[in-house]
Coordinates of C-alpha atoms in Angstrom, one line a residue:
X141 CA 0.0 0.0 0.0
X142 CA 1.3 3.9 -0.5
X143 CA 2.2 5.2 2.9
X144 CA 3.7 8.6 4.3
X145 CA 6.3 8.2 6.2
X146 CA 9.7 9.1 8.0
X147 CA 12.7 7.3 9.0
X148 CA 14.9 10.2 10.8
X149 CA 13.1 13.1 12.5
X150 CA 13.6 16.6 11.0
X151 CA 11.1 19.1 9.1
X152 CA 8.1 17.6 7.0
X153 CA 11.0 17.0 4.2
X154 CA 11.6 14.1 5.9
X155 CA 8.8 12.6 5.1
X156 CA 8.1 10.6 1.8
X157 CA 5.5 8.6 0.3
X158 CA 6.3 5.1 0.3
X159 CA 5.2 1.3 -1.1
X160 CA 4.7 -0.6 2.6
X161 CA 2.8 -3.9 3.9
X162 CA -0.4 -2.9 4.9
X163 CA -1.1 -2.9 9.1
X164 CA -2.8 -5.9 10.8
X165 CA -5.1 -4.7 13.7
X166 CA -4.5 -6.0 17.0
X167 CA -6.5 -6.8 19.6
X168 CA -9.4 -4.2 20.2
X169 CA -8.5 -2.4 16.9
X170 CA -10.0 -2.0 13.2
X171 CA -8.6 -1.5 10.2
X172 CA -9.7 0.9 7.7
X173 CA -9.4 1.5 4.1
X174 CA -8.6 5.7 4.2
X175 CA -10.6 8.4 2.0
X176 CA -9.6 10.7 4.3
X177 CA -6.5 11.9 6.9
X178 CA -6.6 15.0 9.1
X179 CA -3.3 16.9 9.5
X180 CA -2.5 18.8 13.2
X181 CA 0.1 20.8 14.6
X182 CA 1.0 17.4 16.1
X183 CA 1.9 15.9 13.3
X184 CA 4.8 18.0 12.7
X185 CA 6.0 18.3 16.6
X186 CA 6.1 14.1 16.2
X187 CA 8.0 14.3 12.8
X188 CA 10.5 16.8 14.5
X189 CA 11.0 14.1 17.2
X190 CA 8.3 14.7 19.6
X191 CA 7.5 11.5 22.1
X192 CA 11.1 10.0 20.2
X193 CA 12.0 8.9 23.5
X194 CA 8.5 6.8 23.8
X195 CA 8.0 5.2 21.1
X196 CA 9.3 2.4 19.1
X197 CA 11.9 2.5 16.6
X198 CA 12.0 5.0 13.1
X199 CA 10.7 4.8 10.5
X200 CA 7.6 5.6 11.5
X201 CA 4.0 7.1 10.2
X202 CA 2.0 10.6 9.4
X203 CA -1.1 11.0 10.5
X204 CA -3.4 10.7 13.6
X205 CA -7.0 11.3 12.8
X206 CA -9.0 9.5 10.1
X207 CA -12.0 8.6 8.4
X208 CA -13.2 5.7 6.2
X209 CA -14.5 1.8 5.6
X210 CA -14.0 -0.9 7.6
X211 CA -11.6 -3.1 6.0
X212 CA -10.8 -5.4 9.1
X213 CA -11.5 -6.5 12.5
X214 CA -9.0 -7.1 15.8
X215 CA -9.5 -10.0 18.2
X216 CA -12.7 -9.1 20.8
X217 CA -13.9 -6.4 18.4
X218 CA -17.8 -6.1 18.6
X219 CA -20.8 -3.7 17.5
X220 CA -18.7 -2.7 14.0
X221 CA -18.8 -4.5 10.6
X222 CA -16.9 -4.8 7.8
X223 CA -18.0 -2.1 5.0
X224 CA -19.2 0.3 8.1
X225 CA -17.9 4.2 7.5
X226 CA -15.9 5.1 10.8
X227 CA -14.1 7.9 11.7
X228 CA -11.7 8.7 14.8
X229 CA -8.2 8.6 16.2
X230 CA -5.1 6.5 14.3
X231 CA -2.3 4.6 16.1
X232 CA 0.7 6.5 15.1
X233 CA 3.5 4.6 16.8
X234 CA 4.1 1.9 13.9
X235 CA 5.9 2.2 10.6
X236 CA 2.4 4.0 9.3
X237 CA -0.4 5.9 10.6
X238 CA -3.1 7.6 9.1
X239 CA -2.0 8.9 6.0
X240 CA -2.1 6.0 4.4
X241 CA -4.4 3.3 2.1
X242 CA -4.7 1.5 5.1
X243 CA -4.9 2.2 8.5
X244 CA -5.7 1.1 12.4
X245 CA -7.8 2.4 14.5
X246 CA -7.9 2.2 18.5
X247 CA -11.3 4.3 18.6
X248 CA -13.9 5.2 16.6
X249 CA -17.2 5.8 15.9
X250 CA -19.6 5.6 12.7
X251 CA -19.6 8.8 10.2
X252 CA -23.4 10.0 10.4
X253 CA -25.8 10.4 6.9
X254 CA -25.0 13.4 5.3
X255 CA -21.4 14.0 6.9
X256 CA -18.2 13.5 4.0
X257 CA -15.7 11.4 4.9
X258 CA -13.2 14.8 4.8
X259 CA -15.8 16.4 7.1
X260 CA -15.2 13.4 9.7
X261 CA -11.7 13.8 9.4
X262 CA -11.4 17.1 10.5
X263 CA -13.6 16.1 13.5
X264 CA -11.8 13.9 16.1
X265 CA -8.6 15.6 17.5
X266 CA -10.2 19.0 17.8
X267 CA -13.6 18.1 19.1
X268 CA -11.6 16.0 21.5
X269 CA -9.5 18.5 22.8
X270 CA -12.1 21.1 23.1
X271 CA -14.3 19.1 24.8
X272 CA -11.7 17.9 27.3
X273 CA -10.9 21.4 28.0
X274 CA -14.4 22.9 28.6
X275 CA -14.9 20.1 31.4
X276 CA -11.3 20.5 32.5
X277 CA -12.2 23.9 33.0
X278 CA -15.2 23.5 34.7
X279 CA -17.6 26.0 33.1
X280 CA -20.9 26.1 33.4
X281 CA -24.3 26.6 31.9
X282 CA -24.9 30.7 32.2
X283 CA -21.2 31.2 32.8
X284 CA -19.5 33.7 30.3
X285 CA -16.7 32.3 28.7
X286 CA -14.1 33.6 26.4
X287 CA -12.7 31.2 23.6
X288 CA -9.2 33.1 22.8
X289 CA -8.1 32.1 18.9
X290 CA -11.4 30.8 18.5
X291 CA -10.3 30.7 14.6
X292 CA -8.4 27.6 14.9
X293 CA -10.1 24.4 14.6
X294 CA -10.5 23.5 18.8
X295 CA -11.3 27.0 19.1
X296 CA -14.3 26.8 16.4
X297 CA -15.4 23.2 18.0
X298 CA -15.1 24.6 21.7
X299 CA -17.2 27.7 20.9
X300 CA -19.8 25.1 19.2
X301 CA -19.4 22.6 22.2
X302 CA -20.0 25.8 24.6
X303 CA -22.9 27.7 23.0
X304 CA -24.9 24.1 22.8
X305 CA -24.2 23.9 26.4
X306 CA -26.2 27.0 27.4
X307 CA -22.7 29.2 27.7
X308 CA -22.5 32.5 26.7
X309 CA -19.6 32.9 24.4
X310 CA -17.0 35.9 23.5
X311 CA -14.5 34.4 20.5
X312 CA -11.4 36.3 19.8
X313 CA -10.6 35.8 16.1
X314 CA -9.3 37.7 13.0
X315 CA -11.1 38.8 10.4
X316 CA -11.3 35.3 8.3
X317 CA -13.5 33.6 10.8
X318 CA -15.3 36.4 12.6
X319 CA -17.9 36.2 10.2
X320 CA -18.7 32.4 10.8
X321 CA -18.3 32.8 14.7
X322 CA -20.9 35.5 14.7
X323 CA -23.1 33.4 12.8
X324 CA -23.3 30.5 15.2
X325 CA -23.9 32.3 17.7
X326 CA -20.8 33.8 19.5
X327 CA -19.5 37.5 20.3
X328 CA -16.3 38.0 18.5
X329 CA -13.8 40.3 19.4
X330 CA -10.9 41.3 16.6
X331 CA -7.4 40.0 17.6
X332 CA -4.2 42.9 18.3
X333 CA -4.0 46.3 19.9
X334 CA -7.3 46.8 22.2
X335 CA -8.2 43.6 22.4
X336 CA -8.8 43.3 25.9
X337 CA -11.0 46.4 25.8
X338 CA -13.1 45.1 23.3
X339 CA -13.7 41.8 25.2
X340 CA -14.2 43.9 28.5
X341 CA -16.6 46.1 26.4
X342 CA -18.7 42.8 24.9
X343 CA -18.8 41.1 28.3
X344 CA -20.0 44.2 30.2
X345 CA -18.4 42.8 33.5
X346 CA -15.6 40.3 34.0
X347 CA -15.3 37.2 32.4
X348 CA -16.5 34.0 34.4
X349 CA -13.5 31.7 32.3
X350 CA -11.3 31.9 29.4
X351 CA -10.2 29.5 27.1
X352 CA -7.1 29.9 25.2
X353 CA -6.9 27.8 21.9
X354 CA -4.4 30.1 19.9
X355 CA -1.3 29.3 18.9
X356 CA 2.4 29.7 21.0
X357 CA 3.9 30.4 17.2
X358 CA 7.0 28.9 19.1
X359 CA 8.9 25.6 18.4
X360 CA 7.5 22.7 21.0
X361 CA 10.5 20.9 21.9
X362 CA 11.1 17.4 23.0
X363 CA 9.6 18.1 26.4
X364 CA 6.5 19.4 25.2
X365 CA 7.8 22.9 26.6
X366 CA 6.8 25.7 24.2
X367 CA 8.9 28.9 23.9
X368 CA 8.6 31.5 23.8
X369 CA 6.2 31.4 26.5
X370 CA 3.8 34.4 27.3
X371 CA 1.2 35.5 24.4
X372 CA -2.0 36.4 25.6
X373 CA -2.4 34.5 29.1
X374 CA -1.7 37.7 31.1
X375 CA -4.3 39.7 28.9
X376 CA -6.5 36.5 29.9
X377 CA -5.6 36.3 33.8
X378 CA -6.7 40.3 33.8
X379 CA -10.0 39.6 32.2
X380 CA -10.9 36.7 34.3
X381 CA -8.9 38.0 37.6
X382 CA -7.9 34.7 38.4
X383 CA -5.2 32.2 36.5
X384 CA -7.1 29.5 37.6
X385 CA -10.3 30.4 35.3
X386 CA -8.0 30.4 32.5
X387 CA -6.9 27.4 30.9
X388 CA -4.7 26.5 27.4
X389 CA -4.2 24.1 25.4
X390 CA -1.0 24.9 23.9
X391 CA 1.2 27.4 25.9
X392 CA 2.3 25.0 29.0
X393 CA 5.2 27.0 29.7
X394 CA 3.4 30.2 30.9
X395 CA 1.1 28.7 32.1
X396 CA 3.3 26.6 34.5
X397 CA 4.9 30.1 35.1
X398 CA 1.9 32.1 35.7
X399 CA -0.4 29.3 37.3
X400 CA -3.1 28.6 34.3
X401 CA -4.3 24.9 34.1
X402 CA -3.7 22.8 31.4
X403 CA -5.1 20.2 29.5
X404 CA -2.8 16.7 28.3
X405 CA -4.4 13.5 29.1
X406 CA -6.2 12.6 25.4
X407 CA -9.9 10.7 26.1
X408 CA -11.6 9.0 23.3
X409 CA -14.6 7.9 24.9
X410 CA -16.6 10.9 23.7
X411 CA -16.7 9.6 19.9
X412 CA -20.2 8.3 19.6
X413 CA -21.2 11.6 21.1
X414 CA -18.9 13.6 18.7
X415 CA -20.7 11.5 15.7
X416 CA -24.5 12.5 17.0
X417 CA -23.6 16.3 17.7
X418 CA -21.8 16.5 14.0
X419 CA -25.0 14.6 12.0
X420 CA -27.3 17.1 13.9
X421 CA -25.0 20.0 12.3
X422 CA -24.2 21.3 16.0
X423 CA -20.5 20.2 15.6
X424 CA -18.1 21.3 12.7
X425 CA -14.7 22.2 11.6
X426 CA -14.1 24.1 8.7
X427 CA -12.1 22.1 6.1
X428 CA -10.1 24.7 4.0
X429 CA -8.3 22.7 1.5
X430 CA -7.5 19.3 0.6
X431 CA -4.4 17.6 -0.7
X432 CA -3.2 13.9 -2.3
X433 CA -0.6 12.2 -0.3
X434 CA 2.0 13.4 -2.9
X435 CA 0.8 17.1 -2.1
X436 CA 2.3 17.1 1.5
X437 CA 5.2 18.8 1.2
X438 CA 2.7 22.0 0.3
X439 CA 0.2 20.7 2.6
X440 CA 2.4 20.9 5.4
X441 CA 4.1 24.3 5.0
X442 CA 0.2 26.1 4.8
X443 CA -0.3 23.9 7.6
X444 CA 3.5 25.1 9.7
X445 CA 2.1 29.5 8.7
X446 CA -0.3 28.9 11.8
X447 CA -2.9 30.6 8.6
X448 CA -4.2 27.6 7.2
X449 CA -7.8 28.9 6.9
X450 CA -8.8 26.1 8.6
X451 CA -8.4 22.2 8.5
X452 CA -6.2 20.7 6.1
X453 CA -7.3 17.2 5.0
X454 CA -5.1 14.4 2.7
X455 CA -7.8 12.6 0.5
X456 CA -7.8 8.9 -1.0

């Protein structure tokens, strides 16, 4: 089968699209034949040697969130069949992952009628990590709660997950996405000079919590530390008076400086949930282009100017 993948760790030029055996599913895993394979941040933190020290041997696979057919079944799998659409997380520490013909699957759940296989793609890292923060953060119904870079693609899903909770919502966003914000139902404040003012101004009082979903713009090194630290979590602390009603889900080093929670510890167990709220149109992440395998080298350096428009998906 055509694979992406990378035997030394390094920029995405590392990575190349290669003829490999296809992946037998363990125990409690599917396989899947891809049509679609959504591309994170992550991605190239793990190419660049991310987690190196935790994983198995190079070479190693792209890819951690998919969407396609069940191809076939691990030992003790049940309640999934052969020919069903899925969509979810990848395993990623093997010699492939998700971009790829074929892949495994530790999670999923099924793609609901009228939802595209690149639609479902786009889904299952960011609707996981938004969700996981929210609760993490322990907002509640008829709390006010600011979703800072609520352009990016946890920021859209945690503004969705939020205003379908019965929270009020203030997004911070540039001009791209403030449109589409606005529309489902969130206050959006302009990024830059003022900001704070403008968030103040919408909230007309303080702000219960605040989310911060933007990102560091600085290199994630092998400790998951990124520098530099700072951005916008002291803007955040103001609004909210207290660091710990501000949580992030990408600067850890401010935060552990200036006392913000964070948010690691990845939980799947939400996917049938993700699946319902996306067929009844409450969940969605704007896909803003899509590439072919052979594409990645340009997929990846839209993806690495933090201005991708969006999520970027690799089709089948």
């Amino acid at each position: 089968m055509k694979a992406l993948q990378f035997d030394r760790f390094g920029s995405p030029d590392v990575i190349v699209l290669r003829d490999v055996p296809q992946p037998q599913p363990g125990p409690g895993q599917i396989r899947i034949a891809v049509r679609a394979c959504g591309l994170t941040p992550a991605d190239w933190h793990v190419v660049d040697g991310l987690l190196a020290d935790h994983l198995p041997p190079l070479p190693r696979g792209l890819g951690l969130e998919v969407a396609g057919t069940v191809d076939a079944l691990g030992e003790g799998v049940t309640g999934v069949r052969i020919g069903d659409r899925v969509f979810g997380p990848t395993t990623f520490h093997g010699p492939t992952a998700g971009a790829a013909e074929y892949a495994l699957m530790p999670a999923w759940a099924r793609i609901p009628e009228g939802v595209t296989a690149e639609q479902a793609a786009a889904l299952p890292m960011a609707a996981e990590t938004a969700w996981r923060a929210l609760d993490d953060l322990g907002v509640q119904p008829g709390e006010l709660l600011l979703v800072h870079g609520a352009g990016t693609t946890v920021g859209e899903a945690a503004v969705r997950f939020a205003l379908h909770r019965g929270i009020r919502v203030i997004a911070t966003a540039g001009p791209t996405r403030a449109a589409a914000l606005d529309e489902i139902g969130a206050q959006v404040a302009a990024y830059g000079e003022g900001m704070a003012e403008r968030v103040s101004a919408l909230a007309g009082g303080r702000v219960d919590r605040a989310l911060d979903t933007a990102p560091t713009g600085g290199r994630i090194d092998r400790a998951n530390q990124p520098s530099p630290a700072g951005g916008s979590l002291p803007t955040l602390i103001e609004l909210t008076g207290d660091p710990d009603r501000v949580l992030t889900v990408s600067d850890f080093a401010a935060a552990a400086e200036l006392g913000v929670r964070t948010t690691t510890e990845i939980r799947y167990e939400q996917m049938d949930e993700f699946a319902r709220l996306a067929g009844e149109g409450i969940l969605a992440v704007t896909v803003a282009r899509t590439y072919t395998l052979d594409q990645i080298q340009e997929a990846a350096e839209l993806s690495q100017s933090r201005r991708p428009g969006g999520k970027l998906i690799l089709v089948l």
